[in-house]
PDB file of C-alpha atoms in Angstrom:
ATOM      1  CA  MET A   1       0.049  -0.034  -0.030  1.00  0.00           C
ATOM      2  CA  ALA A   2       1.099   3.507  -0.841  1.00  0.00           C
ATOM      3  CA  THR A   3       1.103   6.106   1.974  1.00  0.00           C
ATOM      4  CA  ASP A   4      -0.614   9.440   1.690  1.00  0.00           C
ATOM      5  CA  PRO A   5       0.921  12.252   3.737  1.00  0.00           C
ATOM      6  CA  THR A   6      -2.222  14.295   3.492  1.00  0.00           C
ATOM      7  CA  SER A   7      -3.784  11.789   5.920  1.00  0.00           C
ATOM      8  CA  TYR A   8      -1.082  12.150   8.602  1.00  0.00           C
ATOM      9  CA  LYS A   9      -1.738  13.965  11.875  1.00  0.00           C
ATOM     10  CA  LEU A  10       0.553  15.666  14.372  1.00  0.00           C
ATOM     11  CA  ASN A  11      -0.691  13.369  17.044  1.00  0.00           C
ATOM     12  CA  HIS A  12       1.182  14.501  20.176  1.00  0.00           C
ATOM     13  CA  SER A  13       4.019  16.128  21.997  1.00  0.00           C
ATOM     14  CA  MET A  14       5.866  14.484  24.743  1.00  0.00           C
ATOM     15  CA  ILE A  15       7.232  16.060  27.785  1.00  0.00           C
ATOM     16  CA  ARG A  16       8.845  14.424  30.869  1.00  0.00           C
ATOM     17  CA  VAL A  17       7.412  15.260  34.268  1.00  0.00           C
ATOM     18  CA  LYS A  18       8.619  15.009  37.862  1.00  0.00           C
ATOM     19  CA  ASP A  19       5.303  14.256  39.533  1.00  0.00           C
ATOM     20  CA  PRO A  20       2.523  12.866  37.290  1.00  0.00           C
ATOM     21  CA  LYS A  21      -0.231  13.538  39.886  1.00  0.00           C
ATOM     22  CA  ARG A  22       0.619  17.311  39.928  1.00  0.00           C
ATOM     23  CA  SER A  23       1.013  17.488  36.149  1.00  0.00           C
ATOM     24  CA  VAL A  24      -2.093  15.605  35.232  1.00  0.00           C
ATOM     25  CA  GLU A  25      -4.060  17.836  37.628  1.00  0.00           C
ATOM     26  CA  PHE A  26      -2.638  20.939  36.081  1.00  0.00           C
ATOM     27  CA  TYR A  27      -3.492  19.910  32.525  1.00  0.00           C
ATOM     28  CA  GLU A  28      -6.954  18.721  33.500  1.00  0.00           C
ATOM     29  CA  PHE A  29      -7.493  22.198  35.108  1.00  0.00           C
ATOM     30  CA  LEU A  30      -6.765  23.589  31.654  1.00  0.00           C
ATOM     31  CA  GLY A  31      -9.522  21.390  30.302  1.00  0.00           C
ATOM     32  CA  LEU A  32      -7.770  18.512  28.851  1.00  0.00           C
ATOM     33  CA  LYS A  33      -8.827  14.899  29.811  1.00  0.00           C
ATOM     34  CA  LEU A  34      -6.784  11.703  30.385  1.00  0.00           C
ATOM     35  CA  ILE A  35      -7.717   9.689  27.252  1.00  0.00           C
ATOM     36  CA  ASN A  36      -5.128   6.933  27.444  1.00  0.00           C
ATOM     37  CA  GLN A  37      -2.549   5.656  29.771  1.00  0.00           C
ATOM     38  CA  HIS A  38       0.422   3.134  29.370  1.00  0.00           C
ATOM     39  CA  LYS A  39       1.892   1.634  32.526  1.00  0.00           C
ATOM     40  CA  ASN A  40       5.285   0.149  32.111  1.00  0.00           C
ATOM     41  CA  PRO A  41       6.351  -1.181  35.627  1.00  0.00           C
ATOM     42  CA  ASP A  42       9.014  -3.453  34.197  1.00  0.00           C
ATOM     43  CA  ALA A  43      10.816  -0.395  32.493  1.00  0.00           C
ATOM     44  CA  LYS A  44       9.845   1.801  35.368  1.00  0.00           C
ATOM     45  CA  PHE A  45       7.934   4.476  33.508  1.00  0.00           C
ATOM     46  CA  ASP A  46       4.336   5.394  32.760  1.00  0.00           C
ATOM     47  CA  LEU A  47       2.874   7.461  29.913  1.00  0.00           C
ATOM     48  CA  TYR A  48      -0.230   9.669  30.365  1.00  0.00           C
ATOM     49  CA  PHE A  49      -1.956  11.000  27.218  1.00  0.00           C
ATOM     50  CA  LEU A  50      -4.171  14.066  27.644  1.00  0.00           C
ATOM     51  CA  ALA A  51      -6.377  15.800  25.054  1.00  0.00           C
ATOM     52  CA  TYR A  52      -9.479  18.036  24.700  1.00  0.00           C
ATOM     53  CA  ASP A  53     -12.309  15.614  24.419  1.00  0.00           C
ATOM     54  CA  SER A  54     -15.607  17.519  25.170  1.00  0.00           C
ATOM     55  CA  PRO A  55     -18.513  16.892  22.773  1.00  0.00           C
ATOM     56  CA  GLY A  56     -17.465  20.044  20.841  1.00  0.00           C
ATOM     57  CA  ALA A  57     -13.889  19.150  20.633  1.00  0.00           C
ATOM     58  CA  VAL A  58     -12.357  18.602  17.122  1.00  0.00           C
ATOM     59  CA  SER A  59     -11.392  14.949  17.850  1.00  0.00           C
ATOM     60  CA  HIS A  60     -14.016  14.130  20.462  1.00  0.00           C
ATOM     61  CA  GLY A  61     -14.340  10.342  20.917  1.00  0.00           C
ATOM     62  CA  ASN A  62     -11.681   9.469  18.398  1.00  0.00           C
ATOM     63  CA  HIS A  63      -9.092   6.670  19.120  1.00  0.00           C
ATOM     64  CA  TRP A  64      -5.871   8.309  20.581  1.00  0.00           C
ATOM     65  CA  SER A  65      -3.931   7.617  17.361  1.00  0.00           C
ATOM     66  CA  ASP A  66      -6.579   9.318  15.102  1.00  0.00           C
ATOM     67  CA  ARG A  67      -6.077  12.754  16.944  1.00  0.00           C
ATOM     68  CA  GLU A  68      -4.091  15.858  16.958  1.00  0.00           C
ATOM     69  CA  GLY A  69      -3.350  17.995  19.892  1.00  0.00           C
ATOM     70  CA  ILE A  70      -2.396  15.467  22.548  1.00  0.00           C
ATOM     71  CA  VAL A  71       0.064  16.062  25.418  1.00  0.00           C
ATOM     72  CA  GLU A  72       1.998  12.883  26.322  1.00  0.00           C
ATOM     73  CA  LEU A  73       3.390  13.097  29.938  1.00  0.00           C
ATOM     74  CA  THR A  74       6.294  10.716  30.616  1.00  0.00           C
ATOM     75  CA  HIS A  75       6.908   9.773  34.267  1.00  0.00           C
ATOM     76  CA  ASN A  76      10.167   7.876  35.243  1.00  0.00           C
ATOM     77  CA  TYR A  77       9.544   6.143  38.583  1.00  0.00           C
ATOM     78  CA  GLY A  78      11.103   7.806  41.578  1.00  0.00           C
ATOM     79  CA  THR A  79      11.442  11.364  40.259  1.00  0.00           C
ATOM     80  CA  GLU A  80       8.627  12.708  42.400  1.00  0.00           C
ATOM     81  CA  ASN A  81      10.556  11.719  45.505  1.00  0.00           C
ATOM     82  CA  ASP A  82      13.860  13.111  44.311  1.00  0.00           C
ATOM     83  CA  PRO A  83      14.402  16.608  45.616  1.00  0.00           C
ATOM     84  CA  ASN A  84      17.232  17.187  43.110  1.00  0.00           C
ATOM     85  CA  TYR A  85      15.317  16.052  39.986  1.00  0.00           C
ATOM     86  CA  LYS A  86      14.499  18.962  37.723  1.00  0.00           C
ATOM     87  CA  ILE A  87      13.549  18.904  33.989  1.00  0.00           C
ATOM     88  CA  ALA A  88      14.967  21.277  31.313  1.00  0.00           C
ATOM     89  CA  ASN A  89      12.186  23.318  30.083  1.00  0.00           C
ATOM     90  CA  GLY A  90      13.990  24.484  26.857  1.00  0.00           C
ATOM     91  CA  ASN A  91      13.799  28.135  27.678  1.00  0.00           C
ATOM     92  CA  THR A  92      16.894  28.356  29.948  1.00  0.00           C
ATOM     93  CA  GLU A  93      20.256  27.095  28.651  1.00  0.00           C
ATOM     94  CA  PRO A  94      20.393  24.686  26.972  1.00  0.00           C
ATOM     95  CA  ARG A  95      17.545  25.913  24.850  1.00  0.00           C
ATOM     96  CA  GLY A  96      15.466  24.105  22.209  1.00  0.00           C
ATOM     97  CA  PHE A  97      11.839  23.366  22.856  1.00  0.00           C
ATOM     98  CA  GLY A  98       9.909  26.411  23.679  1.00  0.00           C
ATOM     99  CA  HIS A  99       6.287  25.785  24.705  1.00  0.00           C
ATOM    100  CA  LEU A 100       2.932  24.200  24.214  1.00  0.00           C
ATOM    101  CA  CYS A 101       0.006  26.477  23.431  1.00  0.00           C
ATOM    102  CA  ILE A 102      -3.786  26.524  24.049  1.00  0.00           C
ATOM    103  CA  SER A 103      -6.196  28.700  22.281  1.00  0.00           C
ATOM    104  CA  VAL A 104      -9.223  29.869  24.393  1.00  0.00           C
ATOM    105  CA  ASP A 105     -12.507  31.620  23.979  1.00  0.00           C
ATOM    106  CA  ASN A 106     -11.853  34.594  26.299  1.00  0.00           C
ATOM    107  CA  ILE A 107      -8.218  35.171  27.098  1.00  0.00           C
ATOM    108  CA  GLN A 108      -8.782  37.635  30.037  1.00  0.00           C
ATOM    109  CA  ALA A 109     -11.217  35.389  31.751  1.00  0.00           C
ATOM    110  CA  ALA A 110      -9.085  32.243  31.094  1.00  0.00           C
ATOM    111  CA  CYS A 111      -5.926  33.922  32.475  1.00  0.00           C
ATOM    112  CA  GLN A 112      -7.941  35.202  35.559  1.00  0.00           C
ATOM    113  CA  ARG A 113      -9.210  31.629  36.237  1.00  0.00           C
ATOM    114  CA  ILE A 114      -5.695  30.283  35.992  1.00  0.00           C
ATOM    115  CA  GLU A 115      -4.434  32.980  38.347  1.00  0.00           C
ATOM    116  CA  ASP A 116      -7.233  32.488  40.794  1.00  0.00           C
ATOM    117  CA  ALA A 117      -6.311  28.784  40.990  1.00  0.00           C
ATOM    118  CA  GLY A 118      -2.819  29.742  42.240  1.00  0.00           C
ATOM    119  CA  TYR A 119      -0.836  28.765  39.186  1.00  0.00           C
ATOM    120  CA  ARG A 120       2.321  30.863  38.274  1.00  0.00           C
ATOM    121  CA  PHE A 121       2.926  32.796  35.168  1.00  0.00           C
ATOM    122  CA  GLN A 122       5.937  33.424  33.132  1.00  0.00           C
ATOM    123  CA  LYS A 123       4.235  36.305  31.402  1.00  0.00           C
ATOM    124  CA  LYS A 124       0.823  37.794  32.332  1.00  0.00           C
ATOM    125  CA  LEU A 125      -1.257  39.565  29.734  1.00  0.00           C
ATOM    126  CA  THR A 126      -0.343  42.975  31.383  1.00  0.00           C
ATOM    127  CA  ASP A 127       3.411  42.220  31.204  1.00  0.00           C
ATOM    128  CA  GLY A 128       5.483  43.797  28.428  1.00  0.00           C
ATOM    129  CA  ARG A 129       4.260  45.011  25.038  1.00  0.00           C
ATOM    130  CA  MET A 130       2.426  41.985  23.821  1.00  0.00           C
ATOM    131  CA  ARG A 131      -0.925  42.215  25.606  1.00  0.00           C
ATOM    132  CA  HIS A 132      -2.554  39.586  23.687  1.00  0.00           C
ATOM    133  CA  ILE A 133      -0.685  36.435  24.856  1.00  0.00           C
ATOM    134  CA  ALA A 134       0.347  35.055  28.167  1.00  0.00           C
ATOM    135  CA  PHE A 135       2.444  32.121  29.406  1.00  0.00           C
ATOM    136  CA  VAL A 136       1.522  30.110  32.390  1.00  0.00           C
ATOM    137  CA  LEU A 137       3.975  27.720  34.063  1.00  0.00           C
ATOM    138  CA  ASP A 138       3.127  24.096  34.567  1.00  0.00           C
ATOM    139  CA  PRO A 139       4.491  22.281  37.631  1.00  0.00           C
ATOM    140  CA  ASP A 140       7.780  21.518  35.946  1.00  0.00           C
ATOM    141  CA  ASP A 141       8.245  25.094  34.627  1.00  0.00           C
ATOM    142  CA  TYR A 142       7.386  24.229  31.085  1.00  0.00           C
ATOM    143  CA  TRP A 143       5.810  27.268  29.325  1.00  0.00           C
ATOM    144  CA  VAL A 144       2.186  27.033  28.151  1.00  0.00           C
ATOM    145  CA  GLU A 145       1.307  29.893  25.902  1.00  0.00           C
ATOM    146  CA  VAL A 146      -2.412  31.128  26.077  1.00  0.00           C
ATOM    147  CA  ILE A 147      -3.886  32.867  23.081  1.00  0.00           C
ATOM    148  CA  GLY A 148      -7.396  33.985  22.413  1.00  0.00           C
ATOM    149  CA  ARG A 149      -9.497  33.152  19.419  1.00  0.00           C
ATOM    150  CA  LYS A 150     -11.174  36.515  19.442  1.00  0.00           C
ATOM    151  CA  PRO A 151      -9.892  40.106  19.523  1.00  0.00           C
ATOM    152  CA  LEU A 152      -9.343  41.466  23.034  1.00  0.00           C
ATOM    153  CA  GLU A 153     -11.904  44.177  22.487  1.00  0.00           C
ATOM    154  CA  GLU A 154     -14.669  41.448  21.867  1.00  0.00           C
ATOM    155  CA  THR A 155     -14.055  39.750  25.292  1.00  0.00           C
ATOM    156  CA  GLU A 156     -12.718  42.321  27.706  1.00  0.00           C
ATOM    157  CA  ASN A 157     -16.126  42.751  29.359  1.00  0.00           C
ATOM    158  CA  VAL A 158     -17.010  39.012  29.358  1.00  0.00           C
ATOM    159  CA  LYS A 159     -16.318  37.386  32.737  1.00  0.00           C
ATOM    160  CA  ASP A 160     -16.822  33.682  31.732  1.00  0.00           C
ATOM    161  CA  THR A 161     -14.660  31.195  30.017  1.00  0.00           C
ATOM    162  CA  ASP A 162     -15.700  27.702  28.867  1.00  0.00           C
ATOM    163  CA  VAL A 163     -12.789  25.203  29.158  1.00  0.00           C
ATOM    164  CA  SER A 164     -14.653  22.715  26.893  1.00  0.00           C
ATOM    165  CA  THR A 165     -14.058  25.026  23.958  1.00  0.00           C
ATOM    166  CA  TYR A 166     -10.247  25.240  24.384  1.00  0.00           C
ATOM    167  CA  ARG A 167      -7.877  23.597  21.959  1.00  0.00           C
ATOM    168  CA  LEU A 168      -4.195  22.467  22.181  1.00  0.00           C
ATOM    169  CA  ASN A 169      -3.097  24.764  19.394  1.00  0.00           C
ATOM    170  CA  HIS A 170       0.521  24.258  18.816  1.00  0.00           C
ATOM    171  CA  THR A 171       3.967  23.032  19.951  1.00  0.00           C
ATOM    172  CA  MET A 172       6.879  25.455  19.423  1.00  0.00           C
ATOM    173  CA  ILE A 173      10.547  24.350  18.764  1.00  0.00           C
ATOM    174  CA  ARG A 174      13.493  26.513  17.910  1.00  0.00           C
ATOM    175  CA  VAL A 175      15.372  25.735  14.636  1.00  0.00           C
ATOM    176  CA  LYS A 176      18.755  26.660  13.462  1.00  0.00           C
ATOM    177  CA  ASP A 177      18.220  26.957   9.754  1.00  0.00           C
ATOM    178  CA  ALA A 178      14.659  27.983   8.793  1.00  0.00           C
ATOM    179  CA  GLU A 179      14.958  26.870   5.104  1.00  0.00           C
ATOM    180  CA  LYS A 180      16.264  23.444   5.955  1.00  0.00           C
ATOM    181  CA  SER A 181      13.572  22.853   8.622  1.00  0.00           C
ATOM    182  CA  LEU A 182      10.772  24.238   6.341  1.00  0.00           C
ATOM    183  CA  ASN A 183      11.816  21.880   3.572  1.00  0.00           C
ATOM    184  CA  PHE A 184      12.075  18.993   5.872  1.00  0.00           C
ATOM    185  CA  TYR A 185       8.614  19.398   7.479  1.00  0.00           C
ATOM    186  CA  LYS A 186       6.972  20.118   4.221  1.00  0.00           C
ATOM    187  CA  ASP A 187       8.747  17.682   1.820  1.00  0.00           C
ATOM    188  CA  VAL A 188       9.519  14.874   4.110  1.00  0.00           C
ATOM    189  CA  MET A 189       6.836  15.015   6.701  1.00  0.00           C
ATOM    190  CA  GLY A 190       4.007  16.307   4.357  1.00  0.00           C
ATOM    191  CA  MET A 191       2.912  19.333   6.435  1.00  0.00           C
ATOM    192  CA  LYS A 192       1.669  22.515   4.930  1.00  0.00           C
ATOM    193  CA  LEU A 193       2.932  26.050   5.921  1.00  0.00           C
ATOM    194  CA  LYS A 194      -0.175  27.724   7.413  1.00  0.00           C
ATOM    195  CA  ARG A 195       1.211  31.118   8.497  1.00  0.00           C
ATOM    196  CA  THR A 196       4.397  33.015   8.692  1.00  0.00           C
ATOM    197  CA  SER A 197       5.060  35.846  11.073  1.00  0.00           C
ATOM    198  CA  GLU A 198       8.175  37.841  10.429  1.00  0.00           C
ATOM    199  CA  ASN A 199       9.538  40.012  13.097  1.00  0.00           C
ATOM    200  CA  GLU A 200      12.581  41.934  11.583  1.00  0.00           C
ATOM    201  CA  LYS A 201      12.889  44.437  14.383  1.00  0.00           C
ATOM    202  CA  ALA A 202      13.375  41.603  16.936  1.00  0.00           C
ATOM    203  CA  GLN A 203      15.257  39.425  14.586  1.00  0.00           C
ATOM    204  CA  PHE A 204      13.131  36.305  14.570  1.00  0.00           C
ATOM    205  CA  ASN A 205      10.473  34.616  12.412  1.00  0.00           C
ATOM    206  CA  LEU A 206       7.750  32.257  13.312  1.00  0.00           C
ATOM    207  CA  TYR A 207       6.459  29.453  10.971  1.00  0.00           C
ATOM    208  CA  PHE A 208       3.218  27.529  11.648  1.00  0.00           C
ATOM    209  CA  LEU A 209       2.811  24.237   9.927  1.00  0.00           C
ATOM    210  CA  GLY A 210       0.221  21.523  10.129  1.00  0.00           C
ATOM    211  CA  TYR A 211      -1.841  18.855   8.311  1.00  0.00           C
ATOM    212  CA  GLY A 212      -5.281  19.165   6.849  1.00  0.00           C
ATOM    213  CA  ASP A 213      -6.937  21.593   4.600  1.00  0.00           C
ATOM    214  CA  ASP A 214      -8.584  23.862   7.159  1.00  0.00           C
ATOM    215  CA  ALA A 215      -7.970  27.023   5.160  1.00  0.00           C
ATOM    216  CA  SER A 216     -11.104  28.661   6.347  1.00  0.00           C
ATOM    217  CA  ALA A 217     -10.033  28.793   9.925  1.00  0.00           C
ATOM    218  CA  THR A 218      -7.392  31.049  11.373  1.00  0.00           C
ATOM    219  CA  THR A 219      -4.430  29.194  12.945  1.00  0.00           C
ATOM    220  CA  ALA A 220      -5.809  30.138  16.391  1.00  0.00           C
ATOM    221  CA  HIS A 221      -8.779  28.002  15.782  1.00  0.00           C
ATOM    222  CA  GLN A 222      -6.873  24.850  14.788  1.00  0.00           C
ATOM    223  CA  GLU A 223      -5.159  22.184  16.850  1.00  0.00           C
ATOM    224  CA  GLY A 224      -2.025  20.110  16.395  1.00  0.00           C
ATOM    225  CA  LEU A 225       0.185  22.753  14.744  1.00  0.00           C
ATOM    226  CA  LEU A 226       3.911  23.010  14.777  1.00  0.00           C
ATOM    227  CA  GLU A 227       5.577  26.304  15.379  1.00  0.00           C
ATOM    228  CA  LEU A 228       9.165  26.678  14.190  1.00  0.00           C
ATOM    229  CA  THR A 229      10.969  29.740  15.779  1.00  0.00           C
ATOM    230  CA  TRP A 230      13.954  30.912  13.877  1.00  0.00           C
ATOM    231  CA  ASN A 231      16.410  33.523  15.307  1.00  0.00           C
ATOM    232  CA  TYR A 232      18.220  35.342  12.489  1.00  0.00           C
ATOM    233  CA  GLY A 233      21.858  34.366  12.011  1.00  0.00           C
ATOM    234  CA  THR A 234      21.901  30.970  13.820  1.00  0.00           C
ATOM    235  CA  GLU A 235      22.192  29.267  10.484  1.00  0.00           C
ATOM    236  CA  LYS A 236      25.507  31.054   9.753  1.00  0.00           C
ATOM    237  CA  ASN A 237      27.189  29.733  12.950  1.00  0.00           C
ATOM    238  CA  PRO A 238      28.733  26.291  12.322  1.00  0.00           C
ATOM    239  CA  ASN A 239      29.095  25.659  16.036  1.00  0.00           C
ATOM    240  CA  PHE A 240      25.475  26.609  16.880  1.00  0.00           C
ATOM    241  CA  LYS A 241      23.204  23.772  18.027  1.00  0.00           C
ATOM    242  CA  TYR A 242      19.823  23.492  19.879  1.00  0.00           C
ATOM    243  CA  HIS A 243      19.165  20.994  22.575  1.00  0.00           C
ATOM    244  CA  ASP A 244      16.920  18.094  21.576  1.00  0.00           C
ATOM    245  CA  GLY A 245      15.528  17.504  25.102  1.00  0.00           C
ATOM    246  CA  ASN A 246      16.767  13.893  25.125  1.00  0.00           C
ATOM    247  CA  ALA A 247      20.331  14.553  25.917  1.00  0.00           C
ATOM    248  CA  GLU A 248      21.092  15.588  29.471  1.00  0.00           C
ATOM    249  CA  PRO A 249      19.444  17.648  31.026  1.00  0.00           C
ATOM    250  CA  GLN A 250      16.242  16.085  29.798  1.00  0.00           C
ATOM    251  CA  GLY A 251      12.786  17.623  29.313  1.00  0.00           C
ATOM    252  CA  PHE A 252      10.977  17.649  26.010  1.00  0.00           C
ATOM    253  CA  GLY A 253      11.028  14.244  24.302  1.00  0.00           C
ATOM    254  CA  HIS A 254       9.513  14.386  20.915  1.00  0.00           C
ATOM    255  CA  ILE A 255       6.603  15.208  18.645  1.00  0.00           C
ATOM    256  CA  CYS A 256       4.691  12.301  17.054  1.00  0.00           C
ATOM    257  CA  VAL A 257       3.106  11.922  13.683  1.00  0.00           C
ATOM    258  CA  SER A 258       0.309   9.168  13.137  1.00  0.00           C
ATOM    259  CA  VAL A 259       0.346   7.709   9.576  1.00  0.00           C
ATOM    260  CA  ASP A 260      -2.065   5.869   7.493  1.00  0.00           C
ATOM    261  CA  ASP A 261       0.253   2.821   6.832  1.00  0.00           C
ATOM    262  CA  ILE A 262       3.337   2.812   9.029  1.00  0.00           C
ATOM    263  CA  ASP A 263       5.400   0.343   6.846  1.00  0.00           C
ATOM    264  CA  ALA A 264       4.739   2.358   3.690  1.00  0.00           C
ATOM    265  CA  ALA A 265       5.339   5.758   5.484  1.00  0.00           C
ATOM    266  CA  CYS A 266       8.664   4.452   6.857  1.00  0.00           C
ATOM    267  CA  ALA A 267       9.728   3.211   3.375  1.00  0.00           C
ATOM    268  CA  ARG A 268       8.905   6.686   1.999  1.00  0.00           C
ATOM    269  CA  PHE A 269      11.001   8.317   4.757  1.00  0.00           C
ATOM    270  CA  GLU A 270      13.864   5.933   3.857  1.00  0.00           C
ATOM    271  CA  GLU A 271      13.494   7.035   0.136  1.00  0.00           C
ATOM    272  CA  LYS A 272      13.678  10.542   1.336  1.00  0.00           C
ATOM    273  CA  GLY A 273      17.072   9.930   3.038  1.00  0.00           C
ATOM    274  CA  VAL A 274      15.968  10.755   6.567  1.00  0.00           C
ATOM    275  CA  ASN A 275      18.225  10.211   9.480  1.00  0.00           C
ATOM    276  CA  TRP A 276      16.865   7.644  11.862  1.00  0.00           C
ATOM    277  CA  LYS A 277      16.909   7.476  15.615  1.00  0.00           C
ATOM    278  CA  LYS A 278      14.976   4.127  15.475  1.00  0.00           C
ATOM    279  CA  ARG A 279      13.828   2.185  12.520  1.00  0.00           C
ATOM    280  CA  LEU A 280      10.822  -0.100  12.718  1.00  0.00           C
ATOM    281  CA  THR A 281      13.116  -3.064  12.719  1.00  0.00           C
ATOM    282  CA  ASP A 282      15.270  -1.873  15.558  1.00  0.00           C
ATOM    283  CA  GLY A 283      14.902  -3.068  19.095  1.00  0.00           C
ATOM    284  CA  ARG A 284      11.911  -4.874  20.482  1.00  0.00           C
ATOM    285  CA  MET A 285       9.148  -2.289  19.710  1.00  0.00           C
ATOM    286  CA  LYS A 286       8.506  -3.056  16.047  1.00  0.00           C
ATOM    287  CA  ASN A 287       5.386  -0.675  15.883  1.00  0.00           C
ATOM    288  CA  ILE A 288       7.103   2.616  16.294  1.00  0.00           C
ATOM    289  CA  ALA A 289       9.918   4.450  14.614  1.00  0.00           C
ATOM    290  CA  PHE A 290      11.806   7.724  15.296  1.00  0.00           C
ATOM    291  CA  VAL A 291      12.924  10.080  12.566  1.00  0.00           C
ATOM    292  CA  LEU A 292      15.429  12.923  13.274  1.00  0.00           C
ATOM    293  CA  ASP A 293      14.612  16.380  11.988  1.00  0.00           C
ATOM    294  CA  PRO A 294      17.596  18.783  10.881  1.00  0.00           C
ATOM    295  CA  ASP A 295      18.047  19.977  14.358  1.00  0.00           C
ATOM    296  CA  GLY A 296      18.071  16.471  15.858  1.00  0.00           C
ATOM    297  CA  TYR A 297      14.645  16.687  17.417  1.00  0.00           C
ATOM    298  CA  TRP A 298      12.978  13.248  17.630  1.00  0.00           C
ATOM    299  CA  ILE A 299       9.652  12.665  15.653  1.00  0.00           C
ATOM    300  CA  GLU A 300       7.862   9.576  16.573  1.00  0.00           C
ATOM    301  CA  VAL A 301       5.971   7.674  13.873  1.00  0.00           C
ATOM    302  CA  VAL A 302       2.896   5.569  14.818  1.00  0.00           C
ATOM    303  CA  GLN A 303       0.071   3.793  13.127  1.00  0.00           C
ATOM    304  CA  ASN A 304      -3.286   5.594  12.939  1.00  0.00           C
ATOM    305  CA  GLU A 305      -5.478   2.746  14.028  1.00  0.00           C
ATOM    306  CA  LYS A 306      -8.477   4.121  12.189  1.00  0.00           C
ATOM    307  CA  LEU A 307      -6.657   3.938   8.999  1.00  0.00           C
ATOM    308  CA  LYS A 308      -4.868   0.625   9.466  1.00  0.00           C
ATOM    309  CA  SER A 309      -5.457  -1.770   6.629  1.00  0.00           C
ATOM    310  CA  GLY A 310      -3.075  -4.597   7.568  1.00  0.00           C
ATOM    311  CA  GLY A 311      -2.654  -6.750  10.570  1.00  0.00           C
ATOM    312  CA  ARG A 312      -0.187  -4.839  12.622  1.00  0.00           C
ATOM    313  CA  ALA A 313      -0.895  -5.088  16.268  1.00  0.00           C
ATOM    314  CA  ALA A 314      -2.344  -2.127  18.075  1.00  0.00           C
ATOM    315  CA  ILE A 315      -0.037   0.102  19.872  1.00  0.00           C
TER     316      ILE A 315
END
């Protein structure tokens, strides 16, 4: 069977957490729901998959592999009891991963609700010049951007927010060479460039990529996007390198793409000359693969169970 990249989905983003109880509680407060869990006592780690799943959610009721906008929390046993354990959030050195982002119905009310619950902010709406975005800190100090789907003037006098309407909008990673990364994610991974934000005065550009043909919706209304942040000049420095989150100190782990036929997709990636972290045939787990992007970030490849045509075992 051939593979059709237009059917791919940016399924999830994985981050490591110190205390799963605190982290699950935080993301559930933001309106996500625990839709799947893998316990691995032999290997001493557990995985928690959270996503927006209200009746109005984009992927409501779908199998976890047939979704976009999932957060995967990875907990290695014992970290919750280790006073010295701390993740690398990607925004202090060594930098790489930047943040997750949720889009909300009413950004003022959403931020007030978060503040009233006692959660900390990296940036409140009133901080700095950019009054239309905020960054809340999760229990491990990962940044979660909050953006509104409506102009501020339309919601400033509205005091309510409905978490069932929230969406996990995007995952941001920093890239060294914008041209190389854009070519990789478009040509190899099959994504489309949805929006570009050029910021010449601040010397950086933002590129939003994703799957699907949701051209009628603004990027703030979508879920499962990838934001590439390029700081001008990094591509000219032969010694410059971003941290992939998997070398020490660890934090962010990977993004994951679910595909229509994992064997055919991996054969296509092979033809494209990708660098592999793990082929399907490597190791004991024969139902997942990991591709490396131009900056060495890991991209997990899994089977979309809804689109499975063969007899490969479910993940």
